Short mmCIF file of C-alpha atoms in Angstrom, two decimals:
data_model
loop_
_atom_site.label_atom_id
_atom_site.label_comp_id
_atom_site.label_asym_id
_atom_site.label_seq_id
_atom_site.Cartn_x
_atom_site.Cartn_y
_atom_site.Cartn_z
CA UNK Y 646 17.95 -51.95 93.26
CA UNK Y 647 14.07 -52.52 93.78
CA UNK Y 648 12.78 -53.65 90.65
CA UNK Y 649 9.73 -50.46 90.95
CA UNK Y 650 8.83 -48.46 87.94
CA UNK Y 651 9.19 -44.85 88.32
CA UNK Y 652 8.17 -41.51 87.10
CA UNK Y 653 8.93 -38.15 87.23
CA UNK Y 654 8.77 -34.61 85.66
CA UNK Y 655 12.30 -34.74 83.82
CA UNK Y 656 12.10 -30.95 82.44
CA UNK Y 657 11.36 -27.58 84.15
CA UNK Y 658 7.95 -26.22 85.05
CA UNK Y 659 6.70 -23.37 83.69
CA UNK Y 660 7.66 -24.02 80.30
CA UNK Y 661 5.29 -24.36 76.83
CA UNK Y 662 6.51 -28.58 77.40
CA UNK Y 663 6.97 -31.08 79.78
CA UNK Y 664 8.26 -34.25 79.72
CA UNK Y 665 7.27 -36.92 82.16
CA UNK Y 666 9.90 -40.03 82.41
CA UNK Y 667 9.36 -43.74 83.40
CA UNK Y 668 12.16 -46.54 83.74
CA UNK Y 669 11.16 -49.85 84.72
CA UNK Y 670 10.00 -53.69 83.51
CA UNK Y 671 6.55 -52.30 83.32
CA UNK Y 672 6.86 -49.02 81.69
CA UNK Y 673 4.95 -50.18 78.62
CA UNK Y 674 2.47 -52.57 80.39
CA UNK Y 675 1.66 -49.11 82.38
CA UNK Y 676 1.79 -46.52 79.70
CA UNK Y 677 -0.68 -48.54 77.66
CA UNK Y 678 -2.90 -48.39 80.53
CA UNK Y 679 -3.61 -44.69 80.07
CA UNK Y 680 -2.28 -44.17 76.52
CA UNK Y 681 -5.12 -44.52 73.44
CA UNK Y 682 -2.07 -46.86 71.76
CA UNK Y 683 -1.04 -49.97 72.85
CA UNK Y 684 2.73 -49.80 72.54
CA UNK Y 685 4.17 -53.21 73.95
CA UNK Y 686 4.45 -54.23 70.86
CA UNK Y 687 6.02 -51.68 68.46
CA UNK Y 688 9.80 -50.81 67.74
CA UNK Y 689 11.86 -49.59 70.21
CA UNK Y 690 13.21 -46.14 69.42
CA UNK Y 691 10.12 -44.52 67.85
CA UNK Y 692 7.81 -41.83 68.57
CA UNK Y 693 4.02 -42.10 68.51
CA UNK Y 694 0.75 -39.83 68.79
CA UNK Y 695 -2.20 -40.04 70.41
CA UNK Y 696 -4.07 -38.97 74.16
CA UNK Y 697 -3.80 -39.65 77.74
CA UNK Y 698 -7.06 -40.50 78.95
CA UNK Y 699 -9.22 -37.18 78.47
CA UNK Y 700 -6.32 -35.02 79.74
CA UNK Y 701 -3.86 -34.19 76.78
CA UNK Y 702 -2.87 -34.65 73.60
CA UNK Y 703 0.95 -36.13 73.75
CA UNK Y 704 4.08 -37.75 71.85
CA UNK Y 705 5.25 -40.83 73.25
CA UNK Y 706 8.58 -42.18 72.82
CA UNK Y 707 10.02 -45.57 73.92
CA UNK Y 708 13.14 -47.11 74.74
CA UNK Y 709 13.99 -50.48 75.11
CA UNK Y 710 16.54 -52.19 77.47
CA UNK Y 711 19.50 -52.14 77.28
CA UNK Y 712 19.42 -48.94 75.15
CA UNK Y 713 18.23 -46.06 77.20
CA UNK Y 714 19.32 -43.58 79.69
CA UNK Y 715 19.14 -45.99 82.81
CA UNK Y 716 19.54 -49.32 80.93
CA UNK Y 717 16.02 -50.21 81.83
CA UNK Y 718 12.58 -50.27 79.64
CA UNK Y 719 11.66 -46.67 79.56
CA UNK Y 720 9.35 -44.53 78.19
CA UNK Y 721 9.15 -40.43 77.68
CA UNK Y 722 5.91 -38.23 77.63
CA UNK Y 723 5.95 -35.14 75.81
CA UNK Y 724 2.95 -33.08 77.36
CA UNK Y 725 1.93 -29.46 77.61
CA UNK Y 726 3.69 -27.64 80.42
CA UNK Y 727 0.40 -26.99 82.38
CA UNK Y 728 1.12 -27.29 85.77
CA UNK Y 729 -2.25 -28.96 86.31
CA UNK Y 730 -1.70 -31.52 83.02
CA UNK Y 731 1.51 -32.87 84.18
CA UNK Y 732 0.11 -33.77 87.70
CA UNK Y 733 -2.77 -35.54 86.23
CA UNK Y 734 -0.59 -37.52 83.98
CA UNK Y 735 1.66 -38.40 86.96
CA UNK Y 736 -1.11 -39.04 89.27
CA UNK Y 737 -2.41 -41.19 86.53
CA UNK Y 738 1.00 -43.58 86.49
CA UNK Y 739 1.37 -43.58 90.01
CA UNK Y 740 -2.30 -45.16 90.17
CA UNK Y 741 -1.72 -47.60 87.66
CA UNK Y 742 1.67 -48.76 89.06
CA UNK Y 743 4.42 -46.33 89.10
CA UNK Y 744 6.42 -45.20 92.09
CA UNK Y 745 7.56 -41.17 91.96
CA UNK Y 746 11.18 -40.99 91.40
CA UNK Y 747 13.56 -40.01 94.33
CA UNK Y 748 16.04 -37.25 93.47
CA UNK Y 749 18.66 -38.66 90.94
CA UNK Y 750 17.15 -41.93 91.07
CA UNK Y 751 17.35 -42.10 87.28
CA UNK Y 752 20.67 -41.28 86.84
CA UNK Y 753 21.45 -43.96 89.77
CA UNK Y 754 19.80 -46.63 88.17
CA UNK Y 755 22.05 -45.87 84.74
CA UNK Y 756 25.16 -46.06 87.09
CA UNK Y 757 23.89 -49.77 88.45
CA UNK Y 758 23.29 -50.75 85.26
CA UNK Y 759 26.77 -49.84 84.20
CA UNK Y 760 25.33 -47.28 81.58
CA UNK Y 761 27.95 -44.88 83.42
CA UNK Y 762 30.72 -45.10 85.55
CA UNK Y 763 30.37 -43.12 89.29
CA UNK Y 764 32.32 -40.27 87.88
CA UNK Y 765 30.28 -39.90 84.42
CA UNK Y 766 26.92 -39.95 87.12
CA UNK Y 767 28.25 -36.83 88.89
CA UNK Y 768 28.67 -34.96 85.30
CA UNK Y 769 24.83 -34.94 84.47
CA UNK Y 770 24.86 -32.83 88.02
CA UNK Y 771 27.46 -30.53 86.91
CA UNK Y 772 26.53 -30.08 83.17
CA UNK Y 773 22.89 -29.29 84.67
CA UNK Y 774 24.90 -26.73 86.81
CA UNK Y 775 27.17 -25.26 84.42
CA UNK Y 776 26.33 -21.50 83.89
CA UNK Y 777 29.34 -20.78 81.32
CA UNK Y 778 31.43 -22.06 78.60
CA UNK Y 779 33.95 -23.10 81.13
CA UNK Y 780 32.02 -25.31 83.53
CA UNK Y 781 30.30 -26.91 80.50
CA UNK Y 782 33.10 -28.12 78.64
CA UNK Y 783 34.51 -29.54 82.18
CA UNK Y 784 31.22 -31.24 82.90
CA UNK Y 785 31.06 -32.89 79.02
CA UNK Y 786 34.72 -34.04 79.22
CA UNK Y 787 33.40 -35.51 81.89
CA UNK Y 788 30.33 -37.07 80.89
CA UNK Y 789 32.10 -38.62 77.61
CA UNK Y 790 34.21 -40.23 79.95
CA UNK Y 791 37.40 -38.23 79.84
CA UNK Y 792 37.86 -38.85 83.19
CA UNK Y 793 36.98 -42.45 83.32
CA UNK Y 794 39.36 -43.17 80.03
CA UNK Y 795 42.60 -41.17 81.46
CA UNK Y 796 42.15 -43.61 84.71
CA UNK Y 797 42.06 -46.48 82.70
CA UNK Y 798 44.96 -46.02 81.29
CA UNK Y 799 46.26 -45.83 84.60
CA UNK Y 800 44.53 -48.38 86.25
CA UNK Y 801 45.75 -51.24 83.44
CA UNK Y 802 49.53 -50.10 84.20
CA UNK Y 803 49.14 -50.47 87.87
CA UNK Y 804 47.15 -54.00 86.85
CA UNK Y 805 50.05 -54.86 85.12
CA UNK Y 806 52.52 -53.93 87.66
CA UNK Y 807 50.72 -55.47 90.68
CA UNK Y 808 50.43 -58.77 88.60
CA UNK Y 809 54.16 -58.65 87.63
CA UNK Y 810 54.84 -58.41 91.81
CA UNK Y 811 51.92 -61.16 92.64
CA UNK Y 812 53.31 -63.17 90.00
CA UNK Y 813 56.80 -63.30 92.22
CA UNK Y 814 55.13 -63.82 95.43
CA UNK Y 815 53.24 -66.88 93.92
CA UNK Y 816 56.86 -68.24 92.81
CA UNK Y 817 58.22 -66.84 96.56
CA UNK Y 818 59.75 -70.26 97.33
CA UNK Y 819 62.39 -69.47 94.01
CA UNK Y 820 64.66 -66.66 95.56
CA UNK Y 821 66.43 -66.45 92.24
CA UNK Y 822 63.15 -65.81 90.19
CA UNK Y 823 62.30 -62.30 89.10
CA UNK Y 824 59.06 -61.84 86.72
CA UNK Y 825 59.69 -57.98 86.57
CA UNK Y 826 62.40 -55.75 86.07
CA UNK Y 827 62.96 -53.44 89.41
CA UNK Y 828 64.38 -50.51 87.06
CA UNK Y 829 61.26 -50.58 84.73
CA UNK Y 830 58.90 -50.99 87.92
CA UNK Y 831 60.43 -47.96 89.25
CA UNK Y 832 60.38 -45.94 86.26
CA UNK Y 833 56.54 -47.08 85.63
CA UNK Y 834 55.54 -46.20 89.08
CA UNK Y 835 56.75 -42.94 88.95
CA UNK Y 836 55.42 -42.33 85.31
CA UNK Y 837 51.94 -43.15 87.02
CA UNK Y 838 52.89 -40.90 89.85
CA UNK Y 839 53.52 -38.20 87.82
CA UNK Y 840 50.48 -38.38 85.96
CA UNK Y 841 48.29 -39.20 89.21
CA UNK Y 842 49.99 -35.52 90.90
CA UNK Y 843 49.17 -34.02 87.38
CA UNK Y 844 45.55 -34.37 87.81
CA UNK Y 845 45.46 -33.56 90.95
CA UNK Y 846 47.15 -29.80 89.99
CA UNK Y 847 44.23 -29.32 88.25
CA UNK Y 848 42.16 -29.02 91.41
CA UNK Y 849 42.57 -25.32 92.40
CA UNK Y 850 41.91 -24.28 88.45
CA UNK Y 851 38.98 -26.64 88.44
CA UNK Y 852 37.08 -25.36 91.72
CA UNK Y 853 37.80 -21.66 90.89
CA UNK Y 854 36.03 -22.28 87.76
CA UNK Y 855 33.41 -23.94 89.19
CA UNK Y 856 32.24 -21.85 91.98
CA UNK Y 857 33.60 -18.78 90.45
CA UNK Y 858 36.53 -16.61 91.18
CA UNK Y 859 35.89 -14.13 94.09
CA UNK Y 860 37.39 -10.66 93.27
CA UNK Y 861 37.05 -8.17 96.27
CA UNK Y 862 37.10 -4.53 95.16
CA UNK Y 863 38.68 -2.43 98.25
CA UNK Y 864 39.46 1.17 98.64
CA UNK Y 865 38.99 4.11 100.72
CA UNK Y 866 36.04 5.64 101.36
CA UNK Y 867 33.87 7.32 98.44
CA UNK Y 868 36.49 5.89 95.69
CA UNK Y 869 33.81 4.64 93.75
CA UNK Y 870 33.76 0.98 94.34
CA UNK Y 871 29.87 0.76 94.44
CA UNK Y 872 29.73 2.45 90.72
CA UNK Y 873 32.31 0.11 89.41
CA UNK Y 874 30.31 -2.63 90.42
CA UNK Y 875 27.17 -1.29 89.10
CA UNK Y 876 29.19 -0.88 85.72
CA UNK Y 877 30.90 -4.22 85.95
CA UNK Y 878 27.53 -5.72 86.19
CA UNK Y 879 25.80 -3.36 84.21
CA UNK Y 880 23.53 -3.04 86.60
CA UNK Y 881 22.47 -0.90 89.87
CA UNK Y 882 23.30 -3.56 92.26
CA UNK Y 883 24.79 -1.56 95.10
CA UNK Y 884 23.97 1.70 96.26
CA UNK Y 885 25.72 5.26 95.03
CA UNK Y 886 26.29 8.45 97.02
CA UNK Y 887 28.85 11.24 97.85
CA UNK Y 888 28.40 10.12 101.52
CA UNK Y 889 31.55 8.82 103.17
CA UNK Y 890 30.30 5.31 104.53
CA UNK Y 891 27.65 4.50 102.47
CA UNK Y 892 28.38 0.31 101.91
CA UNK Y 893 28.42 -0.72 105.00
CA UNK Y 894 27.98 -4.91 104.24
CA UNK Y 895 29.83 -6.20 101.19
CA UNK Y 896 27.34 -7.03 98.25
CA UNK Y 897 28.75 -9.56 95.84
CA UNK Y 898 27.36 -10.73 91.96
CA UNK Y 899 28.81 -12.29 89.46
CA UNK Y 900 29.60 -11.69 85.89
CA UNK Y 901 31.04 -13.73 82.96
CA UNK Y 902 34.50 -12.65 81.34
CA UNK Y 903 36.30 -14.92 78.81
CA UNK Y 904 33.57 -18.01 79.17
CA UNK Y 905 34.88 -18.21 83.07
CA UNK Y 906 32.36 -16.65 85.90
CA UNK Y 907 34.32 -14.21 88.44
CA UNK Y 908 32.54 -13.88 91.92
CA UNK Y 909 32.94 -9.69 92.39
CA UNK Y 910 32.73 -8.08 95.60
CA UNK Y 911 31.76 -4.64 96.89
CA UNK Y 912 33.10 -3.93 100.49
CA UNK Y 913 33.12 -1.21 102.79
CA UNK Y 914 35.37 1.51 102.61
CA UNK Y 915 38.38 1.01 104.59
CA UNK Y 916 38.98 4.24 107.22
CA UNK Y 917 39.11 4.76 110.62
CA UNK Y 918 35.91 5.52 111.87
CA UNK Y 919 33.81 5.09 115.48
CA UNK Y 920 30.46 4.34 113.91
CA UNK Y 921 29.89 1.10 115.40
CA UNK Y 922 27.87 -0.65 112.09
CA UNK Y 923 30.23 0.49 109.41
CA UNK Y 924 33.20 -0.69 111.43
CA UNK Y 925 31.53 -4.22 111.04
CA UNK Y 926 31.38 -3.57 107.44
CA UNK Y 927 34.84 -2.59 107.31
CA UNK Y 928 36.01 -5.97 109.24
CA UNK Y 929 34.00 -7.98 106.31
CA UNK Y 930 36.43 -5.94 104.25
CA UNK Y 931 39.10 -7.60 105.68
CA UNK Y 932 37.65 -11.04 105.46
CA UNK Y 933 36.70 -10.53 101.86
CA UNK Y 934 40.42 -9.69 101.34
CA UNK Y 935 41.33 -13.11 102.58
CA UNK Y 936 38.73 -15.17 100.95
CA UNK Y 937 39.47 -13.44 97.31
CA UNK Y 938 41.90 -14.74 94.87
CA UNK Y 939 42.24 -11.39 93.11
CA UNK Y 940 42.08 -7.85 94.53
CA UNK Y 941 40.99 -4.79 92.67
CA UNK Y 942 42.43 -1.82 94.78
CA UNK Y 943 40.85 1.07 93.58
CA UNK Y 944 41.41 4.91 94.35
CA UNK Y 945 40.60 8.30 92.71
CA UNK Y 946 44.16 10.09 93.96
CA UNK Y 947 47.70 9.63 93.80
CA UNK Y 948 48.28 7.53 96.94
CA UNK Y 949 51.23 7.89 99.40
CA UNK Y 950 53.92 5.76 99.78
CA UNK Y 951 53.12 5.09 103.21
CA UNK Y 952 49.14 3.78 101.58
CA UNK Y 953 50.90 2.05 98.96
CA UNK Y 954 53.10 0.33 101.82
CA UNK Y 955 49.61 -0.67 103.73
CA UNK Y 956 47.79 -1.87 100.65
CA UNK Y 957 50.73 -4.11 99.72
CA UNK Y 958 50.73 -5.30 103.36
CA UNK Y 959 47.19 -5.89 103.63
CA UNK Y 960 46.98 -7.72 99.73
CA UNK Y 961 50.33 -9.74 100.26
CA UNK Y 962 49.92 -12.92 98.48
CA UNK Y 963 47.24 -12.15 96.41
CA UNK Y 964 47.12 -11.09 92.87
CA UNK Y 965 46.25 -7.55 93.14
CA UNK Y 966 45.30 -4.64 90.23
CA UNK Y 967 45.97 -1.24 91.40
CA UNK Y 968 43.52 0.81 89.62
CA UNK Y 969 42.96 4.78 89.62
CA UNK Y 970 39.14 6.16 89.16
CA UNK Y 971 37.32 9.36 87.90
CA UNK Y 972 39.46 9.66 84.72
CA UNK Y 973 36.55 11.88 83.92
CA UNK Y 974 36.95 14.18 86.52
CA UNK Y 975 41.31 14.27 86.78
CA UNK Y 976 42.89 13.30 83.64
CA UNK Y 977 46.37 12.63 85.13
CA UNK Y 978 47.48 9.49 84.27
CA UNK Y 979 51.06 9.71 85.48
CA UNK Y 980 52.23 5.90 86.18
CA UNK Y 981 53.16 5.05 90.12
CA UNK Y 982 55.91 2.76 90.69
CA UNK Y 983 53.66 -0.18 90.10
CA UNK Y 984 51.81 -0.97 86.90
CA UNK Y 985 48.20 0.77 86.85
CA UNK Y 986 45.32 0.81 84.73
CA UNK Y 987 42.95 4.15 84.43
CA UNK Y 988 39.22 3.99 84.30
CA UNK Y 989 36.17 5.93 84.65
CA UNK Y 990 33.82 3.59 86.92
CA UNK Y 991 31.07 6.60 85.75
CA UNK Y 992 31.40 6.67 81.96
CA UNK Y 993 33.03 3.11 81.13
CA UNK Y 994 36.24 4.26 80.36
CA UNK Y 995 39.06 1.59 80.41
CA UNK Y 996 36.49 -0.46 82.02
CA UNK Y 997 37.34 -3.32 79.07
CA UNK Y 998 40.90 -2.96 79.87
CA UNK Y 999 40.45 -3.55 83.53
CA UNK Y 1000 38.17 -6.84 82.23
CA UNK Y 1001 41.16 -8.18 80.37
CA UNK Y 1002 43.38 -7.46 83.28
CA UNK Y 1003 41.09 -9.56 85.42
CA UNK Y 1004 41.10 -12.74 83.34
CA UNK Y 1005 44.62 -12.33 83.25
CA UNK Y 1006 45.30 -12.78 86.91
CA UNK Y 1007 42.94 -15.38 86.88
CA UNK Y 1008 45.58 -17.47 85.52
CA UNK Y 1009 43.27 -19.34 83.67
CA UNK Y 1010 44.10 -20.95 80.20
CA UNK Y 1011 41.07 -21.55 77.77
CA UNK Y 1012 39.90 -25.02 77.96
CA UNK Y 1013 39.79 -27.44 75.38
CA UNK Y 1014 37.07 -29.97 74.49
CA UNK Y 1015 39.19 -33.09 75.48
CA UNK Y 1016 40.86 -31.04 78.48
CA UNK Y 1017 41.03 -32.74 82.12
CA UNK Y 1018 40.40 -30.92 84.68
CA UNK Y 1019 39.47 -32.48 88.18
CA UNK Y 1020 36.47 -30.18 89.91
CA UNK Y 1021 35.38 -32.45 92.35
CA UNK Y 1022 36.59 -32.60 95.96
CA UNK Y 1023 35.95 -36.49 95.99
CA UNK Y 1024 37.55 -37.38 92.80
CA UNK Y 1025 40.47 -34.63 94.86
CA UNK Y 1026 40.89 -36.81 97.77
CA UNK Y 1027 40.95 -39.91 95.84
CA UNK Y 1028 43.95 -38.61 93.74
CA UNK Y 1029 46.11 -37.28 96.91
CA UNK Y 1030 45.20 -40.94 98.59
CA UNK Y 1031 47.04 -42.61 95.38
CA UNK Y 1032 49.79 -40.05 95.46
CA UNK Y 1033 50.36 -40.88 98.65
CA UNK Y 1034 50.51 -44.73 98.24
CA UNK Y 1035 52.65 -44.50 95.52
CA UNK Y 1036 54.84 -42.41 97.17
CA UNK Y 1037 55.40 -45.42 99.52
CA UNK Y 1038 55.94 -47.93 96.44
CA UNK Y 1039 58.92 -45.75 94.80
CA UNK Y 1040 60.22 -45.40 98.30
CA UNK Y 1041 59.82 -49.18 98.72
CA UNK Y 1042 61.12 -50.10 95.72
CA UNK Y 1043 64.28 -47.90 96.04
CA UNK Y 1044 65.08 -49.73 99.31
CA UNK Y 1045 64.91 -53.04 98.12
CA UNK Y 1046 61.96 -54.03 100.70
CA UNK Y 1047 60.03 -56.59 100.45
CA UNK Y 1048 57.39 -57.35 97.87
CA UNK Y 1049 54.34 -57.99 99.48
CA UNK Y 1050 54.38 -54.50 100.78
CA UNK Y 1051 54.81 -52.92 97.92
CA UNK Y 1052 52.03 -55.26 96.07
CA UNK Y 1053 50.10 -53.70 99.82
CA UNK Y 1054 50.79 -50.01 98.67
CA UNK Y 1055 49.95 -51.33 94.94
CA UNK Y 1056 46.14 -52.54 96.01
CA UNK Y 1057 45.93 -49.05 98.11
CA UNK Y 1058 46.52 -46.65 94.66
CA UNK Y 1059 44.00 -49.35 92.83
CA UNK Y 1060 41.55 -49.24 95.23
CA UNK Y 1061 41.36 -45.59 95.72
CA UNK Y 1062 41.61 -44.61 91.70
CA UNK Y 1063 38.63 -46.84 91.75
CA UNK Y 1064 36.57 -44.53 94.27
CA UNK Y 1065 36.46 -42.14 91.55
CA UNK Y 1066 34.41 -44.00 88.81
CA UNK Y 1067 32.93 -46.77 91.20
CA UNK Y 1068 34.84 -49.93 90.48
CA UNK Y 1069 36.77 -52.29 92.12
CA UNK Y 1070 40.02 -54.29 91.89
CA UNK Y 1071 39.54 -57.62 92.84
CA UNK Y 1072 41.66 -60.50 93.40
CA UNK Y 1073 40.11 -62.45 90.90
CA UNK Y 1074 40.82 -59.90 88.00
CA UNK Y 1075 44.54 -59.73 89.14
CA UNK Y 1076 44.77 -63.34 88.45
CA UNK Y 1077 42.84 -63.56 85.07
CA UNK Y 1078 45.53 -60.70 83.93
CA UNK Y 1079 48.37 -63.03 85.43
CA UNK Y 1080 47.07 -66.04 82.94
CA UNK Y 1081 46.09 -63.90 80.14
CA UNK Y 1082 49.09 -62.34 79.14
CA UNK Y 1083 51.85 -65.37 81.00
CA UNK Y 1084 52.57 -68.94 80.46
CA UNK Y 1085 53.24 -70.66 83.65
CA UNK Y 1086 53.92 -74.20 83.75
CA UNK Y 1087 55.24 -74.77 79.80
#
């Protein structure tokens, strides 16, 4: 990492106020050149009122290393949000020795200076991008070190396991010397593997919450799919017409139900057609069904058994909610052979019940503040690699395979888990662990 002092706007443009962040060894000296007050001798964590040249009246907050976001000397300038003012202040900072920060450079410096690990750094971006309660909770848990803490516990157990086996290798000339009880080690390896697998198994839910759960609204033409989409979104998102085949492409938008984002996809009505463009839309309906996690099968009349069979085949393996629409026209609520919901997309009758059914079909529980959910592909891949290596460890222990091979697989597990937080297990650390826990030579 170079020693440049960097600056950038830390808030979105267009607001009443803007915050410009500065970080680096020259932060206090540079701001003092353009601020109406010399802050080089001021106490840390204080705020100072004054002027930036003849541009604006501002508040300047100072943070001294290591007690700042980046771990470096840092300054935050609170000025008015005018684009002109912000550009002029940044121009002055650059003229006096700052460099414009690269994307993510403040958080990168925080990571490199030990203010956060890699998983926490990634959580910053997730927190900024969070758009519902669930994604916010996941990001906050990760930012507070939830994943890091869980992995630290596993890491300590693995380090102990590796150290015991490394110790045996150091005394390999004494064949009858065994520092580690094999049954206890096997039990520990299985416990760690169970935890790693448990974390990896949360990935599907994490991805669904992070990206939004896809819900395809399907059915024949003119059954009210577009009207239902508009009613769910409380917006005229799709064109509604009595003419068959109006929807010729998929239309997608999101809404939040119980703190979870759902991506609703209005599709072209399924029917036989000679219209080339409409057929393209129907083909995209089949693609939407493939990608959807939940299917809302909408109809406006009692379907035939053949239609039911065809739809069951089409939606096989998907969570499917059967919905009969146009309750305002046809009040017949005779149940079919399968559970169903009666609604009127036009009047809104039954919509709340449908929303709850969609949420239930997602099989997502409410996320607690400290619950760890894996939603990062990189983390998931690292956990899978750790699980694979642990499988070899357990297999080798069951067959009493050579200790040096087991140790090599344990090192791979440690390295895989370390990829998540950005740390690394060194030989020296293993040796330190050995000598801190055992009395050798007494």
